[in-house]
Structures are given as structure tokens and as C-alpha cells.
Tab-separated table of C-alpha atoms in Angstrom:
chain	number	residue	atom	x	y	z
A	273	UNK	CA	115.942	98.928	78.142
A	274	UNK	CA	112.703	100.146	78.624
A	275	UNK	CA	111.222	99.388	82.287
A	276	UNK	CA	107.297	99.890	83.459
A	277	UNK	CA	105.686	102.911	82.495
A	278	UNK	CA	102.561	104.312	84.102
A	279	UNK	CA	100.521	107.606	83.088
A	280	UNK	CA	99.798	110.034	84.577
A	281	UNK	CA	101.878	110.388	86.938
A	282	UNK	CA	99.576	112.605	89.035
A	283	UNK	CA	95.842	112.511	88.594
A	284	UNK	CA	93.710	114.927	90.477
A	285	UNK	CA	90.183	114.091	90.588
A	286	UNK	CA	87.145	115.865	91.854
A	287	UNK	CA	84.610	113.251	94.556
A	288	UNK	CA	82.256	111.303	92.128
A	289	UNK	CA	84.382	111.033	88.916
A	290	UNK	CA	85.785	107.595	87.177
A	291	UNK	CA	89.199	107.901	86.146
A	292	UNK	CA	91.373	105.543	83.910
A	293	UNK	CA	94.728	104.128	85.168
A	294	UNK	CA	97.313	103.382	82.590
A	295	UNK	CA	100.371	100.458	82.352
A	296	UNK	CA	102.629	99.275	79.963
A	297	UNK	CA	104.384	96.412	81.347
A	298	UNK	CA	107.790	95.536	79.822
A	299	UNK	CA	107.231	93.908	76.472
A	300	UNK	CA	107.245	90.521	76.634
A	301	UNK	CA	106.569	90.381	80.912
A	302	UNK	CA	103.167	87.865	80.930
A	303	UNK	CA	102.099	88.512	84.392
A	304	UNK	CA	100.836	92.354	85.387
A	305	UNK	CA	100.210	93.180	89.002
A	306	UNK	CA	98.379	96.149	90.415
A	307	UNK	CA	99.010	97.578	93.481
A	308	UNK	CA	97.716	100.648	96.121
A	309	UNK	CA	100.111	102.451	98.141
A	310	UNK	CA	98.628	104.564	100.496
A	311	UNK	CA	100.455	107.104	102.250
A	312	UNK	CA	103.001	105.899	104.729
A	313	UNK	CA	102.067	102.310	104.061
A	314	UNK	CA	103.518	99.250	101.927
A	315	UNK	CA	101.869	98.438	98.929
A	316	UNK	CA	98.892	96.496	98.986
A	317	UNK	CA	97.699	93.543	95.793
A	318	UNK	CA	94.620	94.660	93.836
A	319	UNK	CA	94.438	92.074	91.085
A	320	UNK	CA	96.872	89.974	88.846
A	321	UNK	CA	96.775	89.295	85.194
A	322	UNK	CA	98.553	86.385	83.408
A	323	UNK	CA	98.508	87.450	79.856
A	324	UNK	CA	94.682	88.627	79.289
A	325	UNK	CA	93.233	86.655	81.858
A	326	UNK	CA	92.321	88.338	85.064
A	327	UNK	CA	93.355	85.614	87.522
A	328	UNK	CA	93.184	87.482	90.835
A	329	UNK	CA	91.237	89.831	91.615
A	330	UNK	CA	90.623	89.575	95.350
A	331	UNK	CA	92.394	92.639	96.458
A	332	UNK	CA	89.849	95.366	94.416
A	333	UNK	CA	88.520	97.191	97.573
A	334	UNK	CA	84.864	97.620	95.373
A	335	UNK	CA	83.017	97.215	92.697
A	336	UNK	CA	83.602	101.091	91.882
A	337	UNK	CA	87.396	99.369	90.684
A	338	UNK	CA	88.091	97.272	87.854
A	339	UNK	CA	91.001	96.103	85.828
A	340	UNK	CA	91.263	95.485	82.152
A	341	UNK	CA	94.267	93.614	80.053
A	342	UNK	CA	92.525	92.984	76.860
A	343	UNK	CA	95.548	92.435	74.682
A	344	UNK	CA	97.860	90.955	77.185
A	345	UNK	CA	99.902	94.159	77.314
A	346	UNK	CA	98.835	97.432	78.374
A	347	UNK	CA	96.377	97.406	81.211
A	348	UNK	CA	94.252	99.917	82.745
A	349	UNK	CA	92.999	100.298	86.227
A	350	UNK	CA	89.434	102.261	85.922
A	351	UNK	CA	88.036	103.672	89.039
A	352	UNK	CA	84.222	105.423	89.276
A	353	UNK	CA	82.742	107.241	91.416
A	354	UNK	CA	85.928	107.875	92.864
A	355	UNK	CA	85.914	108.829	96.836
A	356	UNK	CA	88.047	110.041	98.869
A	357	UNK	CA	89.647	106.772	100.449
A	358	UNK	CA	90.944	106.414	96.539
A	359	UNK	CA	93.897	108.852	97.520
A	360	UNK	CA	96.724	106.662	97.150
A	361	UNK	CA	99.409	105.728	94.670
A	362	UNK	CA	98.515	103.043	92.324
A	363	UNK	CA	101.447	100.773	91.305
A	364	UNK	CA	101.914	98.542	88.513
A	365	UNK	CA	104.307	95.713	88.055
A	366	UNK	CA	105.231	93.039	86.059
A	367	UNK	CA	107.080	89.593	85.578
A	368	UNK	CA	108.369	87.178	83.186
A	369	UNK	CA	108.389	83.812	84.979
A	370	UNK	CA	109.993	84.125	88.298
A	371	UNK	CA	108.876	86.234	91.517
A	372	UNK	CA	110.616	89.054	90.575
A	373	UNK	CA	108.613	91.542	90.284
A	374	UNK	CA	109.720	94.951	88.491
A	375	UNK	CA	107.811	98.258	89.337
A	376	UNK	CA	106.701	101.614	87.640
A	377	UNK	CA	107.243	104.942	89.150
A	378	UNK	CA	103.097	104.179	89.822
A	379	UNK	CA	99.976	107.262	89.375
A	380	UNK	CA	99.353	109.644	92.473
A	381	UNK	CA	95.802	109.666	92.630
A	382	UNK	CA	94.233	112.246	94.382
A	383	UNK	CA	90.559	113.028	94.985
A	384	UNK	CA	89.330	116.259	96.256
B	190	UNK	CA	96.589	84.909	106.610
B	191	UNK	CA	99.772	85.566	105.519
B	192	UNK	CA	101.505	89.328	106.806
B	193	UNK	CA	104.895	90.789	107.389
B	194	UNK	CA	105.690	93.159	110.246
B	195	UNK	CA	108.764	95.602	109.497
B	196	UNK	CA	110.930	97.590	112.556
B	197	UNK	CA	109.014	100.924	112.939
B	198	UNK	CA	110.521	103.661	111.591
B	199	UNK	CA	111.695	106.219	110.405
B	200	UNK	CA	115.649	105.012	111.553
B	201	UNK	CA	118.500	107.600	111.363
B	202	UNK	CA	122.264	106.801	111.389
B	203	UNK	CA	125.289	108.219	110.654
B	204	UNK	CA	126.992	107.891	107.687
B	205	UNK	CA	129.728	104.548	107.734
B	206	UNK	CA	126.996	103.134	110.837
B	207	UNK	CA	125.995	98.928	111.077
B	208	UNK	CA	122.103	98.915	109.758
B	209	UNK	CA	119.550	96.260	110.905
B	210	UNK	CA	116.420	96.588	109.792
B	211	UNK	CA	113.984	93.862	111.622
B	212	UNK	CA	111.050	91.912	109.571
B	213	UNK	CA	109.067	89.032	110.805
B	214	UNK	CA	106.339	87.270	108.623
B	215	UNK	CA	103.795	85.464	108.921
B	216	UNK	CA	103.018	82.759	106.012
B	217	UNK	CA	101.988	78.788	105.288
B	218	UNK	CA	103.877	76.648	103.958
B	219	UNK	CA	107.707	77.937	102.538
B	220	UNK	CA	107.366	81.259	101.062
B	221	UNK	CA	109.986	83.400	99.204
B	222	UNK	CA	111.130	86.594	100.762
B	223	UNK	CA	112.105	89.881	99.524
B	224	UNK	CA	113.028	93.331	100.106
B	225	UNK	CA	112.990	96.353	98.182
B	226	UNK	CA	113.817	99.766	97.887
B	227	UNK	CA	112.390	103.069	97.269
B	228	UNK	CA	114.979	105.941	96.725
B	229	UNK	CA	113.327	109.647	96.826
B	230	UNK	CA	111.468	109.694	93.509
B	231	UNK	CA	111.516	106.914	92.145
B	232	UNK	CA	109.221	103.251	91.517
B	233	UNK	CA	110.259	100.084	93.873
B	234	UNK	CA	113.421	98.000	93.078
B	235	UNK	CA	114.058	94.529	94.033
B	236	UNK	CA	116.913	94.685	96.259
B	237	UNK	CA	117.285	90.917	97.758
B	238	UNK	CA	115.183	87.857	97.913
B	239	UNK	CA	115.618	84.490	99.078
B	240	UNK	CA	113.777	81.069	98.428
B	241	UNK	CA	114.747	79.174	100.935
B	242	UNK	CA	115.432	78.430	104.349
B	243	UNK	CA	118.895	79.645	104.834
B	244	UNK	CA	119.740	81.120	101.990
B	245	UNK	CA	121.163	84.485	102.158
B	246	UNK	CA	120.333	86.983	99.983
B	247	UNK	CA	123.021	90.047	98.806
B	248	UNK	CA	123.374	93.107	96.907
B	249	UNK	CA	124.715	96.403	97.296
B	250	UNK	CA	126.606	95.410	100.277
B	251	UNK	CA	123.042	94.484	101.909
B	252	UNK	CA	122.418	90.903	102.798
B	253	UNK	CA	119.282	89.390	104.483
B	254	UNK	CA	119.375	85.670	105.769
B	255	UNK	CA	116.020	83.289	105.452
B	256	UNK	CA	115.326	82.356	108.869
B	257	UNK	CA	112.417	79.474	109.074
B	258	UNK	CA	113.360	79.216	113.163
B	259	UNK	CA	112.240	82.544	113.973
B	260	UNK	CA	110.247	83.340	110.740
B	261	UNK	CA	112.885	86.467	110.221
B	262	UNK	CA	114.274	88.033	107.246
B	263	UNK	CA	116.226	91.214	108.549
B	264	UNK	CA	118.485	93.610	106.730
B	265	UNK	CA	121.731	94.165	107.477
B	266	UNK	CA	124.475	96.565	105.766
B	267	UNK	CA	128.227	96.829	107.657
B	268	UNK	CA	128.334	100.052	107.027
B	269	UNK	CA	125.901	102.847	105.097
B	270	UNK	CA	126.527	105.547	103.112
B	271	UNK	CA	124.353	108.721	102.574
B	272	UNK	CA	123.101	107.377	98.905
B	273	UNK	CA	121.181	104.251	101.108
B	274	UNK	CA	118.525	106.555	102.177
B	275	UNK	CA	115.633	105.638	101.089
B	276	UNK	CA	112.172	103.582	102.423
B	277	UNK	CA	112.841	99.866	102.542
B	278	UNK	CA	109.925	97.304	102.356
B	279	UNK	CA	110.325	93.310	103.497
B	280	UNK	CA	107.797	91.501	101.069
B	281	UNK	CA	106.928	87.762	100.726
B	282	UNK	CA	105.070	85.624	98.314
B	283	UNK	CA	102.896	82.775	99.550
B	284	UNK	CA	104.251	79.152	97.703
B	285	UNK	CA	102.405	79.314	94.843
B	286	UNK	CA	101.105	82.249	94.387
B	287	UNK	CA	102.301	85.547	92.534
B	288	UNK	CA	100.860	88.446	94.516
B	289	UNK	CA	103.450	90.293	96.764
B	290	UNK	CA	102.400	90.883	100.619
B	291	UNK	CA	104.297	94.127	101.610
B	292	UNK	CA	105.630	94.925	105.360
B	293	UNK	CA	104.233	98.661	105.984
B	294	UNK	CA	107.698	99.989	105.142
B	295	UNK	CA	111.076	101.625	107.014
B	296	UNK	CA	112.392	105.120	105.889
B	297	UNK	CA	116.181	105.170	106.657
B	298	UNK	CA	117.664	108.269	106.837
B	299	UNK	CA	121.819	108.182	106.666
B	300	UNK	CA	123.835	111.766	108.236
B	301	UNK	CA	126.724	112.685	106.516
């Protein structure tokens, strides 16, 4: 069946732009999860949706970074202004009712 | 705060070696406790977990024991094969919550 899906894959950015973050969890998963992964490092939470409520969101580094679920499916991670402490890989995940979490290949963002 | 602290790497073995991967956490209360895997390429998979003190967790010939004594989760495998390579991360959610905490990561290397 069909897993997470994330696009782009790669995202190159020049200093100052916004750029728009795409997921689309597996149908039917109520909880979405997005994570940054920067290089060499384990992923780190962002913010946590349960259907189209944003119910964590204590791990956006700024205000530059917001997270949007309006539907309770697809979600998109929108960053402005981006800088260069944005290069990272942005993961998405999501989860039916128990911990497991299940991952998508996640966007390389980087900004130049 | 709640953390996880992973065995440095990168590791290298040969192939047919015993792997032990080290992770130690840091949590309140009785968290669950994961690891997952990251083969060249591709998103995170859920390799083990465990729920509870002293339950062992399996798969793949991998197992991980839940260690509440010495706040321990570590990998072990009898004996690897090339196709393990990969970066492994230890991960545990707080009781309660949904958000994964991610060790920094371990990239294992296996020599044919």
C-alpha cells in the first residue's frame, strides 16, 4: 500500500525566500508529525497534528515556520524568510492510534 | 527533560560479527522505546520498540531489551550481514505524549 509521501524531494532555496513543505500522510493515519533532521543528527519534533488540530507545536524553532493541516490530511510545512540554519531534511510521519510512527523519504532543504 | 544518548559512531564490523549498539535515556515516568533504521536512501523504519520494563523487543534477527535498572535499551544482532548497514536511531516517547525524542544516531558499516 501506499506509505508517506513528501514533495519535493530536494528544495534549493536562495537566503530570504518562504518555501512550502508538502505531506500526504497515509490515508486514514489521524496524527501527522513533523520533524528536522539536520545533518549527522537524529531527528528532532517540530509540531504534531491530530486530525486538523495543531496540538503541538513547541518544537517550531521561529515564527519564520508554520504548519498547516486544514483538511486533516495533507499538511504543509511553510518556511519564510528562509536562512541558512534551515538546511536540513524535513521529515514527516504519521500514525493511526499507537506509537508507531511511519516515515516519508522527508524534503532536503537547502538554502544558499 | 527527556533525551537519549546513542554509542558514537560510525561502528564497522565484519560481515557474520556480534553488534551492540549502546543507548541510554533519559525520561519521567515509563516511556516506550524504539529504534529505527535508515538504509542508504531511504525514509526511517520502525525496527523494534518496547513498552515496558523488560520486554524485549525483535525483528530481523535484532532484539533490544527494556532496561528500567540502568535506563538502557541497546541493540544487539548475533551476527550481521552486509545488507544491515545502515544509520540506526534509539527513540523514546514520553507516557503520554506522541512526539518521538531521537538519540543523535549510529551509522554501522558491515565488511564483506
Amino acid at each position: 500500500g501506499a506509505g508517506v509521501s513528501q514533495s519535493p524531494r530536494y528544495k534549493v532555496a536562495k537566503r530570504g525566500q518562504d518555501v512550502a513543505l508538502r505531506c500526504d500522510p497515509i490515508s486514514g493515519h489521524v496524527s501527522l508529525f513533523w520533524y528536522q533532521q539536520a545533518l549527522g543528527q537524529g531527528p528532532e519534533f517540530l509540531t504534531y497534528f491530530q486530525n486538523e488540530a495543531q496540538l503541538d507545536k513547541s518544537g517550531l524553532p521561529s515564527d519564520r515556520f508554520f504548519a498547516e493541516r486544514p483538511e486533516g490530511s495533507v499538511s504543509t510545512l511553510k518556511i519564510q524568510r528562509t536562512q541558512q540554519e534551515d538546511s536540513a531534511v524535513y521529515l514527516c510521519a504519521s500514525s493511526l492510534f499507537s506509537y508507531e510512527q511511519y516515515f516519508g523519504p522527508g524534503t532536503r532543504l537547502t538554502v544558499t | 527533560g527527556n533525551s537519549v544518548t546513542q554509542m558514537e559512531g560510525p561502528v564497522t564490523l565484519s560481515e557474520e560479527a556480534f553488534l551492540t549498539i549502546n543507548c541510554t535515556y533519559t525520561a519521567t515516568g515509563y516511556p516506550s522505546l524504539f529504534w529505527y533504521v535508515q538504509y542508504p536512501g531511504e525514509g526511517l523504519q520502525l525496527l523494534l520498540k518496547a513498552t515496558k520494563a523488560d520486554d524485549k523487543g525483535s525483528n530481523k534477527g535484532f532484539e533490544a531489551t527494556y532496561r528500567k535498572e540502568t535506563t538502557s535499551f541497546h541493540l544487539e544482532k548475533g551476527s550481521v550481514q552486509v545488507s544491515d548497514s545502515a544509520v540506526y536511531f534509539c527513540a523514546l516517547n514520553r507516557e503520554g505524549a506522541q512526539k518521538l525524542v531521537f538519540g543523535q544516531g549510529t551509522r554501522l558499516t558491515i565488511n564483506p
